[in-house]
Short mmCIF file of C-alpha atoms in Angstrom, two decimals:
data_model
loop_
_atom_site.label_atom_id
_atom_site.label_comp_id
_atom_site.label_asym_id
_atom_site.label_seq_id
_atom_site.Cartn_x
_atom_site.Cartn_y
_atom_site.Cartn_z
CA MET G 805 -51.21 48.41 22.14
CA GLY G 806 -54.23 50.56 21.47
CA ASN G 807 -57.67 49.47 20.33
CA TRP G 808 -58.69 52.37 18.07
CA ASP G 809 -62.29 51.19 17.72
CA HIS G 810 -63.15 50.98 21.37
CA GLY G 811 -60.27 52.69 23.20
CA ARG G 812 -59.60 49.52 25.17
CA LEU G 813 -56.79 49.55 27.73
CA PHE G 814 -54.64 46.45 28.22
CA SER G 815 -53.20 45.40 31.58
CA LEU G 816 -49.93 43.59 32.14
CA GLU G 817 -51.81 40.32 32.58
CA GLU G 818 -53.76 40.84 29.35
CA GLN G 819 -50.54 41.55 27.47
CA ILE G 820 -49.13 38.24 28.72
CA ASP G 821 -52.35 36.45 27.74
CA HIS G 822 -52.03 37.95 24.25
CA LYS G 823 -48.56 36.42 23.83
CA MET G 824 -49.78 33.09 25.19
CA ASP G 825 -52.65 33.10 22.68
CA PHE G 826 -50.11 33.62 19.89
CA ILE G 827 -48.06 30.64 21.06
CA LYS G 828 -51.17 28.46 21.26
CA GLN G 829 -52.53 29.52 17.87
CA GLU G 830 -49.32 29.65 15.85
CA LEU G 831 -46.91 27.25 17.55
CA GLU G 832 -49.06 24.66 19.29
CA ASN G 833 -48.59 21.96 16.66
CA ILE G 834 -45.14 22.98 15.47
CA GLU G 835 -42.13 21.21 16.94
CA VAL G 836 -39.74 24.14 17.19
CA PRO G 837 -37.75 25.30 20.22
CA ILE G 838 -38.89 28.63 21.64
CA ILE G 839 -36.35 31.10 23.02
CA LEU G 840 -38.04 33.89 24.94
CA VAL G 841 -36.19 37.22 25.07
CA GLY G 842 -37.70 40.03 27.10
CA HIS G 843 -36.50 43.55 27.84
CA SER G 844 -37.40 45.48 31.00
CA ILE G 845 -40.99 44.50 31.97
CA GLY G 846 -40.80 42.12 29.02
CA SER G 847 -38.44 40.03 31.16
CA TYR G 848 -41.22 39.59 33.73
CA MET G 849 -43.62 38.72 30.93
CA ALA G 850 -41.16 36.21 29.45
CA ILE G 851 -40.75 34.44 32.80
CA ASP G 852 -44.52 34.18 33.22
CA ILE G 853 -44.92 32.83 29.67
CA PHE G 854 -42.09 30.39 30.40
CA ARG G 855 -43.99 29.23 33.49
CA ARG G 856 -47.10 28.58 31.41
CA SER G 857 -45.25 26.86 28.54
CA LEU G 858 -42.56 24.81 30.22
CA GLU G 859 -42.71 22.03 27.65
CA LYS G 860 -42.18 24.36 24.67
CA VAL G 861 -39.70 26.95 25.93
CA THR G 862 -36.02 26.09 25.55
CA TYR G 863 -34.48 29.23 27.03
CA CYS G 864 -35.68 32.45 28.66
CA ILE G 865 -33.46 35.53 28.59
CA GLY G 866 -34.11 38.77 30.48
CA LEU G 867 -32.41 41.96 29.27
CA TYR G 868 -32.11 44.75 31.85
CA PRO G 869 -35.01 43.06 33.70
CA PHE G 870 -37.66 45.02 35.59
CA LEU G 871 -38.78 42.36 38.08
CA GLU G 872 -39.37 44.29 41.29
CA ILE G 873 -40.06 47.87 42.37
CA ASN G 874 -36.85 49.71 43.18
CA SER G 875 -37.35 51.46 46.54
CA GLU G 876 -34.17 53.50 46.00
CA SER G 877 -35.28 54.99 42.68
CA MET G 878 -36.32 58.65 42.62
CA VAL G 879 -37.97 58.29 39.22
CA GLN G 880 -40.23 55.29 39.76
CA PRO G 881 -42.45 56.91 42.45
CA ILE G 882 -43.17 59.82 40.10
CA ILE G 883 -44.06 57.54 37.20
CA ARG G 884 -46.14 55.36 39.52
CA LYS G 885 -48.15 58.37 40.76
CA ILE G 886 -48.80 59.61 37.22
CA ALA G 887 -49.84 56.16 35.98
CA ALA G 888 -52.17 55.64 38.95
CA SER G 889 -54.06 58.87 38.23
CA GLN G 890 -56.59 58.69 35.42
CA VAL G 891 -56.70 62.48 35.22
CA LEU G 892 -52.93 62.83 34.88
CA SER G 893 -52.69 59.91 32.45
CA VAL G 894 -55.37 61.34 30.17
CA ALA G 895 -53.89 64.85 30.36
CA ILE G 896 -50.37 63.69 29.51
CA SER G 897 -51.68 61.48 26.70
CA LEU G 898 -53.57 64.43 25.20
CA VAL G 899 -50.56 66.75 25.46
CA ILE G 900 -48.26 64.25 23.77
CA ALA G 901 -50.83 63.47 21.09
CA SER G 902 -51.18 67.18 20.34
CA LEU G 903 -47.54 67.22 19.23
CA LYS G 904 -48.68 65.46 16.04
CA PHE G 905 -50.13 68.77 14.88
CA LEU G 906 -46.67 70.31 14.76
CA PRO G 907 -44.62 70.33 11.55
CA SER G 908 -42.63 67.10 11.25
CA TRP G 909 -39.31 68.92 11.64
CA ALA G 910 -40.50 70.55 14.88
CA LEU G 911 -41.74 67.24 16.29
CA ARG G 912 -38.48 65.55 15.44
CA LEU G 913 -36.54 68.39 17.07
CA ILE G 914 -38.55 68.09 20.29
CA VAL G 915 -38.16 64.30 20.43
CA THR G 916 -34.43 64.53 19.69
CA ASN G 917 -33.71 67.16 22.33
CA SER G 918 -35.96 65.70 25.03
CA LEU G 919 -35.35 61.98 24.60
CA GLY G 920 -33.11 60.88 21.82
CA LYS G 921 -29.92 62.89 21.41
CA SER G 922 -28.04 59.61 20.95
CA TRP G 923 -30.93 57.67 19.40
CA SER G 924 -30.73 56.12 15.98
CA ALA G 925 -32.63 57.58 13.03
CA ALA G 926 -34.94 54.53 13.07
CA ALA G 927 -35.80 55.04 16.75
CA LEU G 928 -36.54 58.73 16.22
CA GLU G 929 -38.70 57.97 13.21
CA ALA G 930 -40.66 55.27 15.08
CA THR G 931 -41.25 57.62 18.01
CA CYS G 932 -42.47 60.46 15.81
CA SER G 933 -44.66 58.32 13.56
CA HIS G 934 -46.09 55.71 15.94
CA LEU G 935 -45.55 56.54 19.62
CA VAL G 936 -46.84 60.11 19.63
CA GLN G 937 -50.44 58.85 19.66
CA TYR G 938 -53.10 59.25 22.35
CA HIS G 939 -54.02 55.57 22.66
CA THR G 940 -50.39 54.45 22.62
CA ILE G 941 -49.43 56.72 25.52
CA ARG G 942 -52.69 56.05 27.39
CA ASN G 943 -52.18 52.29 27.08
CA SER G 944 -48.55 52.58 28.14
CA LEU G 945 -49.50 54.47 31.30
CA PHE G 946 -52.36 52.07 32.09
CA MET G 947 -50.09 49.06 31.68
CA THR G 948 -47.46 50.83 33.80
CA MET G 949 -50.04 51.20 36.57
CA THR G 950 -50.75 47.45 36.50
CA GLU G 951 -46.99 46.72 36.40
CA PHE G 952 -46.41 48.60 39.63
CA GLN G 953 -49.36 46.81 41.22
CA LYS G 954 -48.01 43.40 40.22
CA LEU G 955 -44.37 44.04 41.00
CA THR G 956 -45.08 44.71 44.66
CA GLU G 957 -45.07 40.90 44.85
CA THR G 958 -41.85 38.99 45.52
CA PRO G 959 -40.39 37.27 42.43
CA ASP G 960 -41.06 33.54 42.22
CA TRP G 961 -37.62 32.41 43.38
CA THR G 962 -38.72 28.78 43.69
CA PHE G 963 -39.67 28.60 40.00
CA MET G 964 -36.44 30.30 39.00
CA ARG G 965 -34.35 27.89 41.08
CA GLU G 966 -36.15 24.90 39.61
CA ASN G 967 -35.53 26.17 36.04
CA ARG G 968 -32.23 27.99 36.43
CA GLU G 969 -30.64 25.93 33.65
CA LYS G 970 -32.94 27.67 31.15
CA LEU G 971 -32.68 31.23 32.48
CA ALA G 972 -30.20 34.05 31.94
CA PHE G 973 -30.18 37.77 32.71
CA LEU G 974 -28.19 40.76 31.47
CA PHE G 975 -27.79 43.85 33.66
CA GLY G 976 -26.32 47.27 32.99
CA VAL G 977 -25.08 49.90 35.43
CA ASN G 978 -26.93 52.96 36.75
CA ASP G 979 -30.23 51.40 35.69
CA HIS G 980 -33.04 52.16 38.14
CA TRP G 981 -35.37 49.70 36.36
CA ALA G 982 -32.89 46.81 36.65
CA PRO G 983 -30.58 47.87 39.47
CA LEU G 984 -27.53 45.90 40.53
CA GLN G 985 -29.28 45.16 43.83
CA MET G 986 -31.62 42.93 41.82
CA PHE G 987 -28.58 41.36 40.16
CA GLU G 988 -27.24 40.50 43.63
CA GLU G 989 -30.64 39.28 44.84
CA ILE G 990 -31.04 36.93 41.88
CA SER G 991 -27.49 35.68 42.42
CA ASN G 992 -28.22 34.95 46.08
CA GLN G 993 -31.70 33.51 45.58
CA VAL G 994 -30.84 31.39 42.52
CA PRO G 995 -27.25 30.10 42.90
CA GLY G 996 -25.65 29.08 39.64
CA ILE G 997 -27.99 31.03 37.37
CA ALA G 998 -26.39 32.62 34.30
CA LEU G 999 -25.87 36.33 34.97
CA SER G 1000 -24.09 38.90 32.82
CA THR G 1001 -23.27 42.57 33.25
CA GLU G 1002 -22.16 45.34 30.93
CA SER G 1003 -21.35 49.00 31.50
CA ASN G 1004 -21.58 50.76 28.15
CA HIS G 1005 -25.29 50.90 27.29
CA ALA G 1006 -28.45 52.31 28.84
CA HIS G 1007 -31.79 50.69 29.64
CA THR G 1008 -33.00 52.12 26.32
CA PHE G 1009 -30.28 50.24 24.42
CA SER G 1010 -32.65 49.39 21.56
CA CYS G 1011 -32.95 53.07 20.65
CA THR G 1012 -29.28 53.32 19.66
CA GLU G 1013 -27.44 51.49 16.91
CA ALA G 1014 -24.51 50.64 19.20
CA GLY G 1015 -26.78 49.28 21.95
CA SER G 1016 -28.91 47.25 19.56
CA SER G 1017 -25.83 45.74 17.93
CA PHE G 1018 -24.24 44.93 21.28
CA VAL G 1019 -27.28 43.14 22.68
CA ALA G 1020 -27.95 41.26 19.43
CA LYS G 1021 -24.42 39.86 19.60
CA ALA G 1022 -24.61 39.24 23.36
CA ILE G 1023 -27.70 37.01 23.27
CA PRO G 1024 -25.93 34.01 21.63
CA LEU G 1025 -23.22 34.27 24.29
CA MET G 1026 -25.90 34.29 26.97
CA VAL G 1027 -27.39 31.10 25.51
CA SER G 1028 -23.91 29.56 25.66
CA LEU G 1029 -23.66 30.68 29.28
CA ILE G 1030 -26.98 28.97 30.04
CA LEU G 1031 -25.65 25.75 28.51
CA TYR G 1032 -22.51 26.03 30.64
CA THR G 1033 -24.32 26.75 33.90
CA GLY G 1034 -26.76 23.93 33.22
CA LYS G 1035 -23.84 21.56 33.59
CA SER G 1036 -22.42 23.25 36.69
CA LYS G 1037 -23.31 22.64 40.30
CA PRO G 1038 -26.33 24.59 41.62
CA ALA G 1039 -24.26 26.03 44.47
CA SER G 1040 -21.86 27.77 42.10
CA ARG G 1041 -22.12 31.37 40.94
CA THR G 1042 -21.66 32.05 37.25
CA THR G 1043 -21.26 35.73 36.36
CA VAL G 1044 -19.77 37.16 33.19
CA SER G 1045 -18.97 40.80 32.46
CA LEU G 1046 -19.69 41.35 28.78
CA THR G 1047 -17.57 43.85 26.86
CA GLU G 1048 -17.31 44.72 23.19
CA ASP G 1049 -14.11 42.62 23.01
CA TRP G 1050 -16.03 39.49 24.00
CA LEU G 1051 -18.55 39.79 21.22
CA PRO G 1052 -18.21 38.26 17.76
CA LEU G 1053 -17.64 40.59 14.83
CA ALA G 1054 -20.64 41.37 12.66
#
């Protein structure tokens, strides 16, 4: 995310443009189906990329999607205020970057106790080696600021209704980034869209082995659900509660 030579900051829109440039440069002349899978704000990005590449995208899947600001969240206003302040963003980025000067065992202990008590060894290692960097944190906060600015807008329900046969979303519980109110709103605004829920993993599923394994196995089922709903009537509601028993064995 960071540009170490010039300290450039990338907005949400520029991140989407970056992915579009990759599709144009690497996949423009290749006849392969594209399945977009986005997590959190990546779900918003995937939908926007889908909108710009309708002819190439086969399916678009949103995992624990952050598509709209949650007015009931107590955490989001705090993060939004920090991200909107250049002084706070720089200060926090410097403090986090300074942790790199600690012995590796001390850094790992801090990350484990503050964030990742249930995280996998790979997630802890990635955090300690790559995320505890000034430009990474600064870019994350800058992009977060532009996310909150963009997500004050209402989701494009018309586009989603017109392309519901290629869309699917997975929601968890107690997730302030992808609350169940959004699940209900999507269900009401886009009848017949493929929606799934699960209750065993957090928004940060990818940081645990169990969460990563669950979602990896769930995605093929979600594609199957898209295929099923594509054949159903638009007025119907198709919702599946995913559990470990539903998923294929590794």
